[in-house]
Structures are given as C-alpha cells and as structure tokens.
Coordinates of C-alpha atoms in Angstrom, one line a residue:
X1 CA -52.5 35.4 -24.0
X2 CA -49.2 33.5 -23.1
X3 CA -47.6 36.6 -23.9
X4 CA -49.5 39.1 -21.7
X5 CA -49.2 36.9 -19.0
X6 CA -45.4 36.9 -18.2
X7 CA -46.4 40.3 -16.5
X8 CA -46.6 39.8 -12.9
X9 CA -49.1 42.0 -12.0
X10 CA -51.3 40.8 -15.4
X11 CA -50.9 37.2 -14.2
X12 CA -52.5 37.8 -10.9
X13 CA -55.4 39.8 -12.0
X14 CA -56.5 36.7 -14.2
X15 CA -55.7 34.5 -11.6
X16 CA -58.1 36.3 -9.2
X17 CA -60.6 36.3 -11.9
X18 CA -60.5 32.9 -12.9
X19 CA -61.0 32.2 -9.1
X20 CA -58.3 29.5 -9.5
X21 CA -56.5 29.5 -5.6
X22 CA -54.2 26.7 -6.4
X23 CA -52.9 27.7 -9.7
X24 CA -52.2 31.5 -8.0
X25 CA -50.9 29.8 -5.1
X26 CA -48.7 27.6 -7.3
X27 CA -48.2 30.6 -9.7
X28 CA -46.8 32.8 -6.6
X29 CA -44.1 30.5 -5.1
X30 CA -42.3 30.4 -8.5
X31 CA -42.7 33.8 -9.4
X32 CA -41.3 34.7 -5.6
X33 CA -38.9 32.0 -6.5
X34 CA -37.8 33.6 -9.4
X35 CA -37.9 37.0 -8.6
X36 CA -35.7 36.4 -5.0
X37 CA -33.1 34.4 -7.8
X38 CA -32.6 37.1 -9.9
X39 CA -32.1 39.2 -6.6
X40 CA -28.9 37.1 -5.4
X41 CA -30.8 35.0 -2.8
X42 CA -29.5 31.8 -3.4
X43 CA -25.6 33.1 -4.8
X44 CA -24.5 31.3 -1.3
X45 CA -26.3 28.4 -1.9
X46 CA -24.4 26.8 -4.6
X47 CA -25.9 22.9 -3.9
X48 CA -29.2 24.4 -4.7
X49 CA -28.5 26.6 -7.6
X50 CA -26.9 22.9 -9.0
X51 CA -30.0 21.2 -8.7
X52 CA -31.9 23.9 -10.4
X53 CA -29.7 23.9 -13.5
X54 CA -30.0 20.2 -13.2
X55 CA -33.9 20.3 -13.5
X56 CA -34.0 22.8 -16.1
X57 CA -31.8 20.7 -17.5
X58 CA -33.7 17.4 -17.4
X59 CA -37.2 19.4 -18.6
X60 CA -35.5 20.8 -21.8
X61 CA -33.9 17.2 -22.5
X62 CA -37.3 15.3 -22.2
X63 CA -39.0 18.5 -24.6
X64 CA -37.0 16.9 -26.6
X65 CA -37.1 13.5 -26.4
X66 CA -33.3 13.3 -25.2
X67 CA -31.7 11.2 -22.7
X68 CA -30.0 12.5 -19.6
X69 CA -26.2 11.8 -20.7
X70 CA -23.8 14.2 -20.9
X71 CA -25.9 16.3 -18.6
X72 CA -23.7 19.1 -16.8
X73 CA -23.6 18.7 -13.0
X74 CA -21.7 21.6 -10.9
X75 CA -18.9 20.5 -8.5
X76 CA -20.6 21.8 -5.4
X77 CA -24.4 19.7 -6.5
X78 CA -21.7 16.3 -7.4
X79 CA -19.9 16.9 -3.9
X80 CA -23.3 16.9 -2.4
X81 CA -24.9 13.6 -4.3
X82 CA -21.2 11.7 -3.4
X83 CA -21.5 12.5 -0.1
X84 CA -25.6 11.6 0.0
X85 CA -24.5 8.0 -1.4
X86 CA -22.0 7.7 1.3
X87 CA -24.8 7.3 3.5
X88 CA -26.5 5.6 1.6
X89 CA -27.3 4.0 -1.9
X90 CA -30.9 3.7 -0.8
X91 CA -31.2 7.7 0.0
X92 CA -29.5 8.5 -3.2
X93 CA -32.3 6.5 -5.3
X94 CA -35.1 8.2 -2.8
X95 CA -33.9 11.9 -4.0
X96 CA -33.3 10.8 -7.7
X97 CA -37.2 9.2 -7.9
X98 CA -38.4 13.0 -6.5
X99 CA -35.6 15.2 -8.3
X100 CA -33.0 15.0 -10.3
X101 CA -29.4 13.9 -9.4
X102 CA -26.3 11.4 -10.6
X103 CA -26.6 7.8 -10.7
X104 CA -24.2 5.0 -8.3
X105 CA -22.9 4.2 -11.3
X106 CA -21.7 7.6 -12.9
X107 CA -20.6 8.7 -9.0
X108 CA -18.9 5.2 -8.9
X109 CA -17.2 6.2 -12.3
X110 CA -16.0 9.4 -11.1
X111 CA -14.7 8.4 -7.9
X112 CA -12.4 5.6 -9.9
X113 CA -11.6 8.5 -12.0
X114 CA -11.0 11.2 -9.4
X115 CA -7.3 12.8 -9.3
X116 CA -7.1 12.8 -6.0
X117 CA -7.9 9.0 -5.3
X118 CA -5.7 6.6 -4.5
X119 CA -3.8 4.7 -7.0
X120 CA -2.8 2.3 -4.4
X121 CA -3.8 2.2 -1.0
X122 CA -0.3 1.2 0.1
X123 CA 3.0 3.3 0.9
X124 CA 4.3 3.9 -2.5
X125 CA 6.3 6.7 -4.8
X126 CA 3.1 7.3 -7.0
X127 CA 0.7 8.8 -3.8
X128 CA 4.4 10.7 -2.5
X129 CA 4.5 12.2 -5.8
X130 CA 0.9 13.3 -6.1
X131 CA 1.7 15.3 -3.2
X132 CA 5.3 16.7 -4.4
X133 CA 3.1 17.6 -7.5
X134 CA 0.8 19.6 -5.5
X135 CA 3.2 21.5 -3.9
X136 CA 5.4 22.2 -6.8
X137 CA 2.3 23.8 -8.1
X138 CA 2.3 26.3 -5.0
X139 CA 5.7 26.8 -5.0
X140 CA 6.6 25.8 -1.9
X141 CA 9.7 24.2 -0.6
X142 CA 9.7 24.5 3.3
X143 CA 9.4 21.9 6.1
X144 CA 6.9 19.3 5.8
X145 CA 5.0 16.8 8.5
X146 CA 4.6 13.5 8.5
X147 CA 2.0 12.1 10.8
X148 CA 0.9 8.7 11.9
X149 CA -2.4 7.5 14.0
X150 CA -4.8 4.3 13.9
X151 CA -8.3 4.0 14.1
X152 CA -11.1 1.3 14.4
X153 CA -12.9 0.3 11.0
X154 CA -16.5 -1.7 10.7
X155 CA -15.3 -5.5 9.1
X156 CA -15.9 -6.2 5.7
X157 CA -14.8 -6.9 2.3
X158 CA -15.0 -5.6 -1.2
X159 CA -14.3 -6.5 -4.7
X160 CA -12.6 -3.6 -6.0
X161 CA -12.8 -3.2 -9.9
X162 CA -10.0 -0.5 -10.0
X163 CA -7.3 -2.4 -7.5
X164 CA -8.6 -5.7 -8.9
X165 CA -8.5 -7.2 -5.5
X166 CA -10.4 -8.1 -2.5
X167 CA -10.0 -4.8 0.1
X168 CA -10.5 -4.7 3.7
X169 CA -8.2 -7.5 5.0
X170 CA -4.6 -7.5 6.2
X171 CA -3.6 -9.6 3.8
X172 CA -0.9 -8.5 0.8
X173 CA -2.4 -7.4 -2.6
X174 CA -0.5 -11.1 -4.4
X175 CA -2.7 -13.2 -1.9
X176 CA -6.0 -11.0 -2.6
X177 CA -5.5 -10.3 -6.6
X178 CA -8.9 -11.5 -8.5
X179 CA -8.2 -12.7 -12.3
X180 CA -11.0 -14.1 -12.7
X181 CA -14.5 -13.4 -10.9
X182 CA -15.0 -17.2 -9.7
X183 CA -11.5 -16.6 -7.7
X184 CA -13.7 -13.9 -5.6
X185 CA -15.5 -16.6 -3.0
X186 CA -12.1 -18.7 -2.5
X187 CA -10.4 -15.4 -1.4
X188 CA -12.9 -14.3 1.1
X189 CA -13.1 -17.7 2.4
X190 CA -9.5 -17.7 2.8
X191 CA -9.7 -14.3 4.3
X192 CA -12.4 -15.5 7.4
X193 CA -10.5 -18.2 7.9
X194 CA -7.2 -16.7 8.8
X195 CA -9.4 -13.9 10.5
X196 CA -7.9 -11.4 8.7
X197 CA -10.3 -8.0 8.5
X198 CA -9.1 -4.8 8.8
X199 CA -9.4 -3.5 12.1
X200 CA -7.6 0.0 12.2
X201 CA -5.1 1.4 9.7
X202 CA -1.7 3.4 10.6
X203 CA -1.8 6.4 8.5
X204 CA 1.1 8.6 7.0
X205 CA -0.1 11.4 6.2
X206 CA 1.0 14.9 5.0
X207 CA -2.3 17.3 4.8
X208 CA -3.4 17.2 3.2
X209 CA -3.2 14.8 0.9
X210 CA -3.5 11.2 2.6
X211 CA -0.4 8.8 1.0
X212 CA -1.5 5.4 2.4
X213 CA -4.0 4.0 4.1
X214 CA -2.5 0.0 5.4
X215 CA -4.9 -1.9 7.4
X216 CA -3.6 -4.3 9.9
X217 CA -5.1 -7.2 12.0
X218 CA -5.4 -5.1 15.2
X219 CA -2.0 -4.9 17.1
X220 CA 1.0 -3.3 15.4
X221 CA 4.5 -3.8 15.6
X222 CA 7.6 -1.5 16.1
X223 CA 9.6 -3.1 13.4
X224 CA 6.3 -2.9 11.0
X225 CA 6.0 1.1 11.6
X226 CA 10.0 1.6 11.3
X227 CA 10.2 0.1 8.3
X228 CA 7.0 2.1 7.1
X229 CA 9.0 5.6 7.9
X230 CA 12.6 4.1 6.5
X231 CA 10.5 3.7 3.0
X232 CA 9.1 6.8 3.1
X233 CA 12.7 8.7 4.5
X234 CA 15.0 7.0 2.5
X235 CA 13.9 5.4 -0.7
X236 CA 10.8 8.0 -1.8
X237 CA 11.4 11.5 -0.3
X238 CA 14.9 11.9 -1.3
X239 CA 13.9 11.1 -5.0
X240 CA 11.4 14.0 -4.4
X241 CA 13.2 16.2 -2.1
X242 CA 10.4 16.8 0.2
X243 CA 12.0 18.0 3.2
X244 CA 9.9 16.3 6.0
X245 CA 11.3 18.2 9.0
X246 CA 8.9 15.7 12.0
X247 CA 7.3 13.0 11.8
X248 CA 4.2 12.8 14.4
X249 CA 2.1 10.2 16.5
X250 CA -0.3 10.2 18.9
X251 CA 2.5 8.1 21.7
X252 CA 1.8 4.8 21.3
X253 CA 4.2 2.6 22.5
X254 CA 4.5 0.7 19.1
X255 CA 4.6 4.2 17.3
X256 CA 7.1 5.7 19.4
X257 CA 9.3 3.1 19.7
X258 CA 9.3 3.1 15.9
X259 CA 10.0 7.2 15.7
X260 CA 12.8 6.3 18.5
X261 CA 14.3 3.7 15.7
X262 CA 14.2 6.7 13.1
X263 CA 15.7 9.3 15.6
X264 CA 18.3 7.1 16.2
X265 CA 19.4 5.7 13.0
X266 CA 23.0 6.1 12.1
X267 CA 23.8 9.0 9.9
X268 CA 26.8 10.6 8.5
X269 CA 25.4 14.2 9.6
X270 CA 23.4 14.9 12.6
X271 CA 21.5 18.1 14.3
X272 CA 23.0 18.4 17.6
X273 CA 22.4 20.1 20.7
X274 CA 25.3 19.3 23.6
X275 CA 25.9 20.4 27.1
X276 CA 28.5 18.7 29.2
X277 CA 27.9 20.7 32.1
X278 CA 24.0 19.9 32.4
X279 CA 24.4 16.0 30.5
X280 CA 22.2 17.1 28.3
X281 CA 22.2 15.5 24.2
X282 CA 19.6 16.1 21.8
X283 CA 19.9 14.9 18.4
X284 CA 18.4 14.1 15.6
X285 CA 19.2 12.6 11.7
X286 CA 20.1 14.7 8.7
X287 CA 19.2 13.1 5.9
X288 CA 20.5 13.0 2.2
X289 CA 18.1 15.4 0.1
X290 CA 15.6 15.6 2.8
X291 CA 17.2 17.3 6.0
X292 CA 17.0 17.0 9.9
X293 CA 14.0 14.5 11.0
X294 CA 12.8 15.0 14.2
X295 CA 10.2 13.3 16.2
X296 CA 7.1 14.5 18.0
X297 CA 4.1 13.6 19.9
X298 CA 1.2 14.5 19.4
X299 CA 0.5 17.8 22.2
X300 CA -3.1 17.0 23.0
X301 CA -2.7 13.4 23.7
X302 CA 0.4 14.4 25.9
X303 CA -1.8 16.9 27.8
X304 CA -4.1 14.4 28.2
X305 CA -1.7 11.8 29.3
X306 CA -0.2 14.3 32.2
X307 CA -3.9 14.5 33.4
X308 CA -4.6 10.9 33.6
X309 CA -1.3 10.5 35.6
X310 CA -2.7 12.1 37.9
X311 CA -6.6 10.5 38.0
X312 CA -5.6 7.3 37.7
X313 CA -4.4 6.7 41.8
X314 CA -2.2 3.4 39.7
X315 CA 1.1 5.3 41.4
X316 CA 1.3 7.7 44.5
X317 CA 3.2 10.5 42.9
X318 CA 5.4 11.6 45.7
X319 CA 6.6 15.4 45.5
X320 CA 8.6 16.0 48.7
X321 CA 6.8 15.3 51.9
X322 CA 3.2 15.2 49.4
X323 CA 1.7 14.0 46.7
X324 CA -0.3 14.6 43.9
X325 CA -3.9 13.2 43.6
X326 CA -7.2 12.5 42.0
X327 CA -8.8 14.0 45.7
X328 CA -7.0 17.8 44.4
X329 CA -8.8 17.5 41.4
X330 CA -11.8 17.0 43.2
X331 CA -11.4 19.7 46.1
X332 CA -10.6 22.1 43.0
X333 CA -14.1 21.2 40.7
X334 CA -15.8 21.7 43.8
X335 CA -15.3 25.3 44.5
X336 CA -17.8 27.8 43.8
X337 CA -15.8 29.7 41.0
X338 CA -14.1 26.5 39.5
X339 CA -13.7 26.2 35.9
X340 CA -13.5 22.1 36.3
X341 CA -17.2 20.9 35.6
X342 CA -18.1 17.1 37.8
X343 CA -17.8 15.3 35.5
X344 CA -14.3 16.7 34.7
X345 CA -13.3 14.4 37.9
X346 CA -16.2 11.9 38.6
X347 CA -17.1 9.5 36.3
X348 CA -14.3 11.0 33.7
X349 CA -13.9 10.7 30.1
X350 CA -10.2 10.2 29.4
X351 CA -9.9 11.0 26.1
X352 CA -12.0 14.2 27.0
X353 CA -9.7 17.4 25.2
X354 CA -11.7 19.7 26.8
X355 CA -11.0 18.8 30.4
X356 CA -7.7 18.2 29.5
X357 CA -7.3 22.0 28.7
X358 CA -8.8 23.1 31.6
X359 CA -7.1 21.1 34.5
X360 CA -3.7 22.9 33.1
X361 CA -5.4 26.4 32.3
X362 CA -4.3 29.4 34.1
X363 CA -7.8 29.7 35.7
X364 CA -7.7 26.7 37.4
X365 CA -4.1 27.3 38.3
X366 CA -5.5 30.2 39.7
X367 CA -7.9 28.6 42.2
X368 CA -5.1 25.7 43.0
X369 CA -2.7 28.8 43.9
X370 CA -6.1 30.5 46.3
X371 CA -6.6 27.1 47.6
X372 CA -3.5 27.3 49.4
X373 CA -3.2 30.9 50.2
X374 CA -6.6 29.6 52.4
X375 CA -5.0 27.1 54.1
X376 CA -1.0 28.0 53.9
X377 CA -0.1 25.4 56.7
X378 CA -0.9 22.6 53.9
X379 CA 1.7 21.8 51.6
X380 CA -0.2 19.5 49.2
X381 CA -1.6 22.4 47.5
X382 CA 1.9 24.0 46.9
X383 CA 3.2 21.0 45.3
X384 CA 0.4 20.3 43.0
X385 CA 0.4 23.8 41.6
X386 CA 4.4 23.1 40.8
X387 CA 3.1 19.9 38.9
X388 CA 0.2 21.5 37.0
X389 CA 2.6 24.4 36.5
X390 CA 5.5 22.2 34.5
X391 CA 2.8 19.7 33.3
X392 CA 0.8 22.9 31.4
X393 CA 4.1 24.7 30.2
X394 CA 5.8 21.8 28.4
X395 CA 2.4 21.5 26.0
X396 CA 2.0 25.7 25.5
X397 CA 5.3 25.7 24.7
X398 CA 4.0 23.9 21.4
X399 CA 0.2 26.0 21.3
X400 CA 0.9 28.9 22.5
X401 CA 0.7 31.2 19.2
X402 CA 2.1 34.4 21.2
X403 CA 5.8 33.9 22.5
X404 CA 9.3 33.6 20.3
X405 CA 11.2 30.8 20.0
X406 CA 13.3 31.8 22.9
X407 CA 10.5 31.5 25.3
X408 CA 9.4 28.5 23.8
X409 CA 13.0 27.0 24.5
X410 CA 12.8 28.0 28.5
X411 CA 9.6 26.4 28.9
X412 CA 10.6 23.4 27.4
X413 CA 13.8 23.0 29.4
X414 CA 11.9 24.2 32.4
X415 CA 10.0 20.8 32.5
X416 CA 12.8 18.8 31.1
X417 CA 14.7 19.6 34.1
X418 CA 12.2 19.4 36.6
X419 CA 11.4 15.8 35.6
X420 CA 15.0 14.7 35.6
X421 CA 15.8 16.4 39.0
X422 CA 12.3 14.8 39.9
X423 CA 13.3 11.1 38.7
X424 CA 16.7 11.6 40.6
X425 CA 15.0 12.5 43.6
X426 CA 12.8 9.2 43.8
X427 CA 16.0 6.7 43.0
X428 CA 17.7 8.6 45.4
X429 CA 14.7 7.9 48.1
X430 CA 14.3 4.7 46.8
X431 CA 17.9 3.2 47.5
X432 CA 17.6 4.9 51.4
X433 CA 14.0 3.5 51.5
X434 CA 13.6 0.2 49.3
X435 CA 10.6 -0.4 51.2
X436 CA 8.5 2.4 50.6
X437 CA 9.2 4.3 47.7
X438 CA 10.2 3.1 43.9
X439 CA 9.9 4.6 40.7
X440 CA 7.5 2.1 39.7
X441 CA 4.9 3.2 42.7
X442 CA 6.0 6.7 42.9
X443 CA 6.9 8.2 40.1
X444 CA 5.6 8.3 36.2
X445 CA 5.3 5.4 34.1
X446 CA 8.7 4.9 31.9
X447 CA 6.4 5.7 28.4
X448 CA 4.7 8.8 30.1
X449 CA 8.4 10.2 31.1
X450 CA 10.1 9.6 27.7
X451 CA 7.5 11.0 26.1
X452 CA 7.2 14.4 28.2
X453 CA 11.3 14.5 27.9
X454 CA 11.0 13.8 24.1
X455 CA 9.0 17.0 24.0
X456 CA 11.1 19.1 25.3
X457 CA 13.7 17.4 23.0
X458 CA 11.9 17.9 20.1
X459 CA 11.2 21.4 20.6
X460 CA 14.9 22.4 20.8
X461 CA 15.4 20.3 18.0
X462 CA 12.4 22.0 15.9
X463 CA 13.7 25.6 16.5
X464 CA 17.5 25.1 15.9
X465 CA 16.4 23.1 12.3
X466 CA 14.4 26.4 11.6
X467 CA 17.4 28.4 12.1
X468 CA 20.0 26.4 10.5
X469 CA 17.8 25.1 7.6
X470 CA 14.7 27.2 7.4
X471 CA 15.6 30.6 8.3
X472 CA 13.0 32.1 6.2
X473 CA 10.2 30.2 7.2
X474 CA 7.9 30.7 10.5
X475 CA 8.4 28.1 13.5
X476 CA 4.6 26.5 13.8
X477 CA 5.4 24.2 16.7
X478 CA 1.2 23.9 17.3
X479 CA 1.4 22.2 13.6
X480 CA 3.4 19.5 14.2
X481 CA 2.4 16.1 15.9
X482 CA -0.7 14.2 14.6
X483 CA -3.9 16.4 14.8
X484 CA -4.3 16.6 11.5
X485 CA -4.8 12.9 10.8
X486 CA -7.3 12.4 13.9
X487 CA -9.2 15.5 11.8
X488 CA -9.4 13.2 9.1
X489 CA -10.9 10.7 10.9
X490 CA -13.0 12.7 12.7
X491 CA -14.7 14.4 9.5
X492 CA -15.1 11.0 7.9
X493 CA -16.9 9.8 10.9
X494 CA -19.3 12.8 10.1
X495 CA -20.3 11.5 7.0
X496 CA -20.0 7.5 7.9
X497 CA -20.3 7.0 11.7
X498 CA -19.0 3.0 11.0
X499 CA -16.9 2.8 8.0
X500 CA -15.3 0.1 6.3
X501 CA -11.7 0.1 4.6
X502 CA -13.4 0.7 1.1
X503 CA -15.3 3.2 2.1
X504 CA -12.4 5.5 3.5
X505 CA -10.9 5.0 0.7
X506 CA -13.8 6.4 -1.3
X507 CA -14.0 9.1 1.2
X508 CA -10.7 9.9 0.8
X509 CA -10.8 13.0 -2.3
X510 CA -13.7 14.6 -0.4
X511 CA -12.0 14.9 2.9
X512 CA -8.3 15.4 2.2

C-alpha cells in the first residue's frame, strides 16, 4: 500500500475516501512543498534550503539512534543562526526547541575559530598581514586606504577565553590578563574603580578587513592617534609593502590634528606641488616601501560641516556688503517648487546626509539663482549662490563619478582660492574696522577652513600620486575618506542596536 501511495493522484483518492481532512490537508502542503522544490522555488532561498537539509538530517540521525555531532550545516543557514544569537541567546534556544539549528556553544566555537577574527584586537602586524594575505590572493598591488572614525559602545565587560583577558575597558591587555579564574572579580573591580569602560573605539581600517578595534575612555588625544598611524606607516606596512596612498577621518579635531602630524613628518622624499606666483605648497610624505601618504576628510561630513556653517547663526558670515544665513535657507524651503523639505531648516538634524545633499544640489541652486532674478535689486541672494556654489563644488570634486582628473583639479582650486581671497578680505576689514568685523565673528571657524583647504589639498595631491605612482590604476577620489568605516558601524547597529566591545568583535567576520 506504501508503495501505491507515493503516486500523487493515488494518494488523494484514498485520502478522499478515507474522509480524513487533516491527513489530506497535511498530505497536500508537503507534497506542494515538494513538488515547488523540485521546480527551483526555493534555489534563492539558500537559509531555508539549510534548514531543510538540517531537519532531514536530524530525522535520519534519531532513525537511528545517533546523536546530532558532526551534523553538516551550510554557510548561508550558520550565517543565519550567528547572526540570530547576536540578538539574542534566548531567540536562538526558542528556534532550536521548534527546529533544528547550532548550539551557543558550537557558534561560540566557530567564531573563536573563524579566519577572519581577530587575533588581537589591537594594532598589530598579524591583523596587517591577514589583509596583505588577502590581497596577494587577488593579485592586487595598487593604492590602499586607511580610515579612522569612533563610535559610542553600550558598557560592559567580558571574560574572553581566546584573549584570556577581561575586554571592554581601556585598560592595557598586562593589567586585564586572567591566569587564574579567581583573578576575574579583582580585575573588574579594579576596572569600575578607575572608570575605565569602553566608550567608543578609533578604528583603522582597510575594507574590508577591520585591523584593530582600541577602545578608549571617551576623549582621545592627538599624540595617541599619531602614534596609532606612525605604527601602522612605519614599522608594519613597509614590512608588507602595502602601499596606503590616504589615510581618512571623519575631521575631528583630535583626528586631524593627528593626520596633520603624519602629513607633516620629515621625510627624505616628498610629493610636491609648488607655485611661487600664487603661494601655493602642497605636500605630502613618501615613504620607504609604501609611497606618498596623503590625508583626507571624510566628503560627507565636510558637506555637512559647510551646511551647518551656515545654520548655526554662531558667526555672521560677511560676503561683501551681505551675508549668508539660516533665514536664505528658510526663504528657499519655502518656495512652492523647493527641493528643501521643513524640516531641512526648522527643527534640523545635523548630521542629516540627505539635507546635506540637497542644500548644495543644482536644484536648489537653481531656485537660489530664480530667487534673485525675482528680486534683482537684493544682493543677498547673489552672494549666497556664490557660497553654495564653491561650498558644493569642492565636495563633487571628490563624488562626482563623471569628470577627468583635470576638472576635478579646477574645482578644487576654484574653492581653495575663493576661501583664501575670502579670509584676506575679512583681515583686511578687520584691521580698518577692529570694531565690527573679525575672523572670529565673521568668517569660518579655523577647523572648518583648514579642513575645506585640506581638501582641495588632498585632491591635487591624490591625482599627481596617481600619475607619478599609479598610472595604471583609476583615480576613485569618492573612495577615499572614511565612509567605509561609518558603514561598518552602521551595519552592526542593524544587527545589535547597543553593542558592547565584545560583541563587535564577534560581529566583526560577518560584517567585514
């Protein structure tokens, strides 16, 4: 009978005569199951087609009066049940009691034994080399970037059996090392006491493989981050020769002090650009095995930074016999074919990229420019296009994907010049009219301007290292800066919305 009734059609005849609903009902989903299987339905669904195997698996083990070792788990069904117990232990257990899956333990076991993990959280040649190895393997031997960026981590500690420590505070691995397990409550004790959790971590990091991960104690300090790049520049690349063209941040004062320390450091060869007629010196340090280092902020920070200048109202940005202001913002949002949204202007989110983009976006430059043409006898207008004009084309001279290196060097310049010949015209202003105008009130802050300049330095810099050093490669100014490592973050905030130092660190070979 068991025989005859593998037939489809035989199966549902007997099932209609038995008059047994539930065991046809039952009976159809897994034959429709089956049958859409065999028909490709589930070839993109690679997480499901894991767990099936998996529960075959487990039925044909307990036939036989196995145990589930050794059981064979696809990669896409494991990267599914590591990332489940990333949320949570509890919701791993849940899905286990109903199906079938890995254990904490054996995902606890891979994860310490996982290629990609980190051998050691801190800057060393090991995690430098696991990336020289990766790109041996693809054959590549171009330009490289090096990127930098902090961010906030939930407090807490952790015995970890593979760094045989105490993670998650600031202080060295010596002072945190565990030989013995009733060491473990005298070192977190000692940790709370000197207040030492990790609050945000300073990240070097070529993608995309992540080569340390430092916490700190929640203010950094130039001298810290310089010494950070000067290990990585001159004791471990060179032994590697990875040829790390930039190194980028996100323009914190503490990181781009420190990249100014780098840019600066004394060299026997350096990448020059000089012009005596103009005062103009860009440079940069070529180092031994590694070549010419250059510097660069991150461009979507910067974009965001010349948009705050303006919102903020802390300084009265004089340009000629106007200014620019949070109120042109405002008169622009509120026209009827405005591409600024409200809240673009009122009640603002700094750190919003998307308004960012579209305050210096030919569309609203657009509207700025008709603004005027309506009322012509008003200056203000004029003046703010010219400042959302060299404001915009300094950052697409990094993103936009369409225009040669040529163009990219006359937009840069374009709003180097401007700002110096803008700065010039305020001291000179200011020493005729000590009373009412000063760069402090009326110009930009003295980070905002050396970071705008050092973009426009950096770009020169960028194209003349591509044709003196990497002819053969493409110029991908958009690539440079620090996106990639706020990516990182970003992604791992998907998956833990509050993590701690461990768990980045175990998040690490599924992100990166």
């Amino acid at each position: 009978m068991k025989k005859y009734l593998q037939n489809v059609d035989l199966l549902q005849i007997w099932n209609i005569i038995k008059g047994d609903e539930l065991s046809h009902t039952n009976s159809t989903v897994w034959l429709t199951l089956a049958d859409k299987a065999m028909k490709g339905a589930f070839n993109d669904k690679p997480v499901f087609t894991g767990l099936c195997h998996i529960m075959v698996q487990a039925y044909l083990r307990k036939e036989k009066d196995m145990g589930k070792q050794n059981s064979k788990y696809s990669e896409e069904f494991t990267n599914f049940l590591v990332i489940l117990a990333s949320f949570s232990n509890q919701a791993l257990d849940l899905f286990r009691q109903n199906l079938e899956g890995r254990s904490i333990q054996n995902i606890r076991r891979l994860r310490k034994n996982e290629i990609d993990c980190l051998t050691d959280p801190e800057l060393c040649y090991e995690n430098v080399a696991r990336f020289k190895r990766l790109i041996d393997t693809l054959r590549y031997d171009g330009p490289i970037t090096a990127m930098t960026d902090n961010t906030k981590l939930k407090s807490g500690l952790y015995y970890s059996s593979q760094f045989g420590c105490i993670i998650g505070s600031t202080l060295n691995y010596n002072e945190t090392k565990i030989t013995n397990y009733d060491q473990i409550p005298q070192v977190i004790n000692k940790i709370k006491s000197e207040k030492a959790f990790a609050s945000s971590i300073p990240l070097p990091k070529f993608p995309p493989v992540v080569i340390a991960l430092i916490p700190n104690n929640g203010s950094d300090k130039t001298s810290t981050i310089a010494d950070f790049h000067r290990e990585l520049l001159i004791n471990i690349a060179p032994q590697l020769n990875l040829h790390i063209l930039s190194i980028g941040s996100d323009g914190a004062l503490v990181e781009f002090q420190a990249q100014t320390i780098i840019q600066s450091m004394a060299t026997n060869k350096r990448l020059q650009m000089i012009d005596t007629r103009f005062e103009v010196t860009f440079s940069c340090p070529i180092l031994p095995s590694i070549g010419p280092v250059v510097r660069v902020q991150d461009l979507k920070h910067a974009k965001k930074t010349c948009r705050n200048i303006i919102m903020s109202g802390a300084r009265v940005l004089s340009l000629g016999r106007s200014t620019a202001r949070f109120d042109h913002f405002l008169h622009i949002s509120q026209r009827p074919d405005s591409i600024m949204y409200k809240q673009d202007v009122v009640k603002l989110d700094r750190q919003d990229d998307g308004a960012a983009y579209r305050a210096f976006c030919s569309s609203n430059l657009r509207n700025v420019y008709l603004q005027h043409l309506e009322n012509p006898e008003d200056e203000e207008m004029c003046r703010f296009f010219v400042l959302l004009f060299i404001f915009g084309e300094l950052i697409d001279c990094y993103l936009n994907r369409q225009i040669s290196p040529l163009e990219r060097i006359k937009m840069a310049m374009t709003s180097f010049f401007f700002l110096r010949f803008w700065c010039q015209h305020i001291l000179n202003l200011s020493e005729n009219y000590p009373d009412f105008i000063s760069l402090k009130k009326n110009f930009l802050a003295d980070q905002s301007y050396s970071i705008l300049t050092s973009l426009a330095e950096s770009m020169i810099l960028l194209v003349k290292a591509h044709r003196e050093y990497y002819s053969s490669v493409p110029l991908l100014p958009w690539m440079h800066g620090s996106e990639a490592v706020e990516h990182f973050f970003g992604i791992a905030r998907q998956i833990n919305s509050d993590f701690t130092y461990a768990e980045l660190i175990h998040l690490i070979p599924k992100i990166a």
